[in-house]
Each structure stands twice: as structure tokens, then as C-alpha cells.
Coordinates of C-alpha atoms in Angstrom, one line a residue:
X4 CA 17.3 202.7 107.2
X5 CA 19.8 204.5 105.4
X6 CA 23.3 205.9 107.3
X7 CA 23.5 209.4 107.1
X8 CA 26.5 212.0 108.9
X9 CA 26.7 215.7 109.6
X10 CA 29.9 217.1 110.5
X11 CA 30.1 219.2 113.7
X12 CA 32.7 221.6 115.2
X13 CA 33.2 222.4 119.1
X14 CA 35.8 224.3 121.1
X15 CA 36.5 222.4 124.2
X16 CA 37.2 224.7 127.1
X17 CA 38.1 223.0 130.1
X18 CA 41.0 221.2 128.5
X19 CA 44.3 222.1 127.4
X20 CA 45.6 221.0 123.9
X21 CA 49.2 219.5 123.7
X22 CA 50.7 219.4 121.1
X23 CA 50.6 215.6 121.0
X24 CA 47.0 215.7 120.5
X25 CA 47.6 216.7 116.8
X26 CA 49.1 213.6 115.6
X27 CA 46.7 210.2 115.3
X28 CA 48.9 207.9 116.2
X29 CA 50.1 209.6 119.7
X30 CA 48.4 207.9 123.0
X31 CA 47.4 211.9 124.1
X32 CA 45.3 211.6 120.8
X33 CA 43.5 208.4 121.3
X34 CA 42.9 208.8 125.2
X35 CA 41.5 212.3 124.0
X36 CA 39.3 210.7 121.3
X37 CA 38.2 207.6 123.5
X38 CA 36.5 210.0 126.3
X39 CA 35.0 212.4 123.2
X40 CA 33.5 209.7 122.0
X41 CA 31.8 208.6 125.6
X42 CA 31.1 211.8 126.5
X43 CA 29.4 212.9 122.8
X44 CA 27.2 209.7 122.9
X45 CA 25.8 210.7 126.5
X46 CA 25.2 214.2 124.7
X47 CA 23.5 213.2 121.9
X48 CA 21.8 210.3 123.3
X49 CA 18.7 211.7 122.6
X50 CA 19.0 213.0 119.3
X51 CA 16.8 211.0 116.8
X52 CA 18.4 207.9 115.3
X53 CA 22.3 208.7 116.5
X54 CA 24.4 206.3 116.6
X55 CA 28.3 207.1 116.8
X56 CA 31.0 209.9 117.2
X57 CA 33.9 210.3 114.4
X58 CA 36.3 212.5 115.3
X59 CA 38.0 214.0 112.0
X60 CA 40.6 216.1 113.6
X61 CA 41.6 217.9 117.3
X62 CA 43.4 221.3 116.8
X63 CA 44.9 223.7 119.0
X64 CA 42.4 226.7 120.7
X65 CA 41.5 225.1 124.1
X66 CA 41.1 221.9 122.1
X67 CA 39.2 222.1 118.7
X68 CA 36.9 219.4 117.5
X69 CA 35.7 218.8 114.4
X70 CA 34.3 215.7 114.1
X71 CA 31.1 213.9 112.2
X72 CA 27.8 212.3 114.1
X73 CA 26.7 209.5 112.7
X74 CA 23.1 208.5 112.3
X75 CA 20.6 205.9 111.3
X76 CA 17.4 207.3 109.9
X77 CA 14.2 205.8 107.8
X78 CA 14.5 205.8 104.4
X79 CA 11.4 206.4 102.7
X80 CA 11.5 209.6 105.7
X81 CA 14.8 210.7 104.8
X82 CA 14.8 214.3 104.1
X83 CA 12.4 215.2 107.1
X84 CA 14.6 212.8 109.8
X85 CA 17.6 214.3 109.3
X86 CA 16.7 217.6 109.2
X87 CA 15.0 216.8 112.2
X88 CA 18.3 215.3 113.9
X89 CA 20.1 218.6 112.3
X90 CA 17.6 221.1 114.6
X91 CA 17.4 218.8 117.2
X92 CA 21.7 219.1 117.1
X93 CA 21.8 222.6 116.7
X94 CA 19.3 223.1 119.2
X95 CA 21.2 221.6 122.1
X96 CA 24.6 222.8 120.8
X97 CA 22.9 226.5 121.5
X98 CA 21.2 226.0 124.5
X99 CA 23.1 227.8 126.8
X100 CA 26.5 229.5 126.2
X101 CA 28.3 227.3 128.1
X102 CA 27.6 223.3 128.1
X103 CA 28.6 220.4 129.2
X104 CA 28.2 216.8 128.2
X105 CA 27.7 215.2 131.7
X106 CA 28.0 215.9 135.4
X107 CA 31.0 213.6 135.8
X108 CA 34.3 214.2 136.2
X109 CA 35.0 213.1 132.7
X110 CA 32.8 215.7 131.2
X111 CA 33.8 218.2 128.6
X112 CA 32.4 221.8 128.1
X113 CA 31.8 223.8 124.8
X114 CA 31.0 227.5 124.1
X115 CA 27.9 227.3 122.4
X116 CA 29.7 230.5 120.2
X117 CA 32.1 228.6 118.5
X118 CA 30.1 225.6 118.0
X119 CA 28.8 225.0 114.5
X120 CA 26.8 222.4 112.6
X121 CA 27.2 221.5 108.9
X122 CA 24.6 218.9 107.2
X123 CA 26.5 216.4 104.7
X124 CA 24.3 215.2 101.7
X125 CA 24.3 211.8 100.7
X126 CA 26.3 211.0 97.3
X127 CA 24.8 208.9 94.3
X128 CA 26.7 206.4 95.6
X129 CA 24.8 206.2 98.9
X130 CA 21.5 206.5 97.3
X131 CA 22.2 204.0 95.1
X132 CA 23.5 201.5 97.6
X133 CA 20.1 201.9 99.1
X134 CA 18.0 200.2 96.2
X135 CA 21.0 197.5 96.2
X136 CA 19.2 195.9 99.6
X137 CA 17.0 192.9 99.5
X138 CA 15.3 194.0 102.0
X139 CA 14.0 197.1 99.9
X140 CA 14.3 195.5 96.2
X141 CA 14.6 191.6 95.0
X142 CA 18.6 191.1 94.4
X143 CA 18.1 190.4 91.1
X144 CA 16.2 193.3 89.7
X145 CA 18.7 196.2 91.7
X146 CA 20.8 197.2 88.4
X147 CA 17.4 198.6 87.3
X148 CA 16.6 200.7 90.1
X149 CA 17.7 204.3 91.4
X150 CA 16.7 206.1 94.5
X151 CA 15.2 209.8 94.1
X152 CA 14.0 212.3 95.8
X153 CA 9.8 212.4 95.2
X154 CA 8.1 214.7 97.3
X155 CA 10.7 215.3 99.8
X156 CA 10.9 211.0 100.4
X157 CA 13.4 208.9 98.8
X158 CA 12.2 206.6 97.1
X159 CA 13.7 203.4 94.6
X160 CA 12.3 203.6 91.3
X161 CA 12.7 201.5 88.7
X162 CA 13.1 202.3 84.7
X163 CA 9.0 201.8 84.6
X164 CA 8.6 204.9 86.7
X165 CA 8.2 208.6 84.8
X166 CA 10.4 209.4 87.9
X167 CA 13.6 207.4 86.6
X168 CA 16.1 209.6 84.3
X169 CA 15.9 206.9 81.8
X170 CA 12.9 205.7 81.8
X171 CA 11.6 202.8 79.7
X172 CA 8.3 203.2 77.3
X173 CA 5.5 201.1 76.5
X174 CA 3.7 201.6 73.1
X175 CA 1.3 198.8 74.1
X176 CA 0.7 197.2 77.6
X177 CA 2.4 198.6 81.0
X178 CA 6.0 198.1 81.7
X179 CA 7.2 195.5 84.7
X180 CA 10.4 194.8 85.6
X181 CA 11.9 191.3 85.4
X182 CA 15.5 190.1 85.7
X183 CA 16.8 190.6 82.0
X184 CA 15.4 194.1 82.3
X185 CA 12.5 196.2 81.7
X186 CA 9.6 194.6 79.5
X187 CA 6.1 195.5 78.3

């Protein structure tokens, strides 16, 4: 499984802002936050592999949201799970104009209007960190591997595969990889 975000704005419009609610540290931003966070995960409860609610920053205009959802999707199923979770997001954002996140009286409603939906792609670093699990490759053969991108799945490949940038050639025999390196 590999942990992957998309950042996501909403205008909540049955609150007020303060002006409190701008600065992290203030109590009026973390009770905010706390009941975002409850509310968002009973909102996207049902979106595939979600996880958590980050909230980056509150702003005034009712109370502006942007914050990131975090999920956990399949690896080797990367590209195709997250753009699932991306529809599946921007689906429920706009399924009516006006939304809420519950029935309770903690809820919070949005304008579907000002809501928007921005996918975040993975860095090298967070590709690379995938091939360095021991559950996907032997801990002592990860320096030589890379993930990539091979017909829309990610996949770790090692300097044996035509798919690695640098990969290593055989003049005689097949290449295999083995803790010193690649070898014929």
C-alpha cells in the first residue's frame, strides 16, 4: 500500500470565521479543526481507501478550508485507485449545491460552487520509499531498485529490467540481482 494525498478546498457556510481561527495555536482553531476532522471522516467514509483529514489552513469567507485527504491505496493499482478516489471525491463534493456532512448538530455545510479538488502526485522520494519495504523487496537488495510507472501500475524494478533508467547489460548469461549488486 502506498500513502497517497489530494488537497481539497471547501467554503463552510453555516459557520462564522473569527478571526482567532487564523492562527494554529488559538483554541478557536483547534476546536474548529477537531470537529472538521470528525465531520470530514463521516463524509468521506466511503471513499476508497481514505484514511484521515489534514487541514492546511482555515481562512476568512464563511470559513475557508483547504485542507489535504489522506489515503491508503494498492500499490501495483496505483494510478487507477487514486483516480478512482479523486472522481469518487469530486463526485460527492458536486452532488448537490448545497451539502452537508451529517444530520447532527455538529455538521458542516459546503457550496458545492466553491468547492474544488486538486490531485497531488507522488515525489521520487515516495516512489522510492516504496521499493525500500521488505515486504515488497528483500532489505538487502533495495539500493538497486526504483519504482516506475509500466502500463499505468507502479511497479519496483531492478537495474536487470529494460525499464530501469540505468539499466545493467549482460553480454553472456541473464542478469540477477544479489546484494553487492547486479551480476550476470
Amino acid at each position: 500500500m502506498i500513502t497517497a494525498t489530494l488537497n481539497v478546498f471547501v467554503k463552510v457556510v453555516n459557520e462564522n470565521f473569527t478571526s482567532e481561527m487564523a492562527i494554529p495555536s488559538s483554541p478557536a482553531f483547534h476546536s474548529f479543526v477537531a470537529r472538521f476532522e470528525q465531520q470530514m471522516s463521516i463524509f468521506y467514509a466511503n471513499i476508497s481507501g481514505y484514511q484521515k483529514v489534514i487541514v492546511i489552513s482555515l481562512s476568512k469567507g464563511s470559513i475557508n478550508v483547504d485542507h489535504q485527504v489522506v489515503l491508503q491505496v494498492p500499490f501495483s493499482k496505483y494510478q487507477a485507485s487514486y483516480k478512482a478516489a479523486v472522481d469518487e471525491i469530486q463526485a460527492k463534493l458536486h452532488s448537490k449545491e448545497q451539502l452537508c456532512t451529517s444530520e447532527s448538530k455538529e455538521k458542516l455545510c459546503f457550496n458545492a460552487s466553491d468547492s474544488r479538488v486538486m490531485q497531488v502526485p507522488l515525489s521520487p522520494e515516495d516512489l522510492s520509499n516504496i521499493c525500500r519495504n521488505n515486504s515488497v523487496v528483500q532489505q538487502e537488495l533495495q539500493p538497486f531498485y526504483l519504482a516506475r510507472n509500466i502500463s499505468n501500475q507502479l511497479q519496483c524494478v531492478s537495474n536487470c529490467s529494460f525499464f530501469h533508467p540505468d539499466p545493467f547489460r549482460c553480454d553472456q548469461g541473464n542478469c540477477y540481482i544479489q546484494a553487492n549488486g547486479p551480476n550476470c
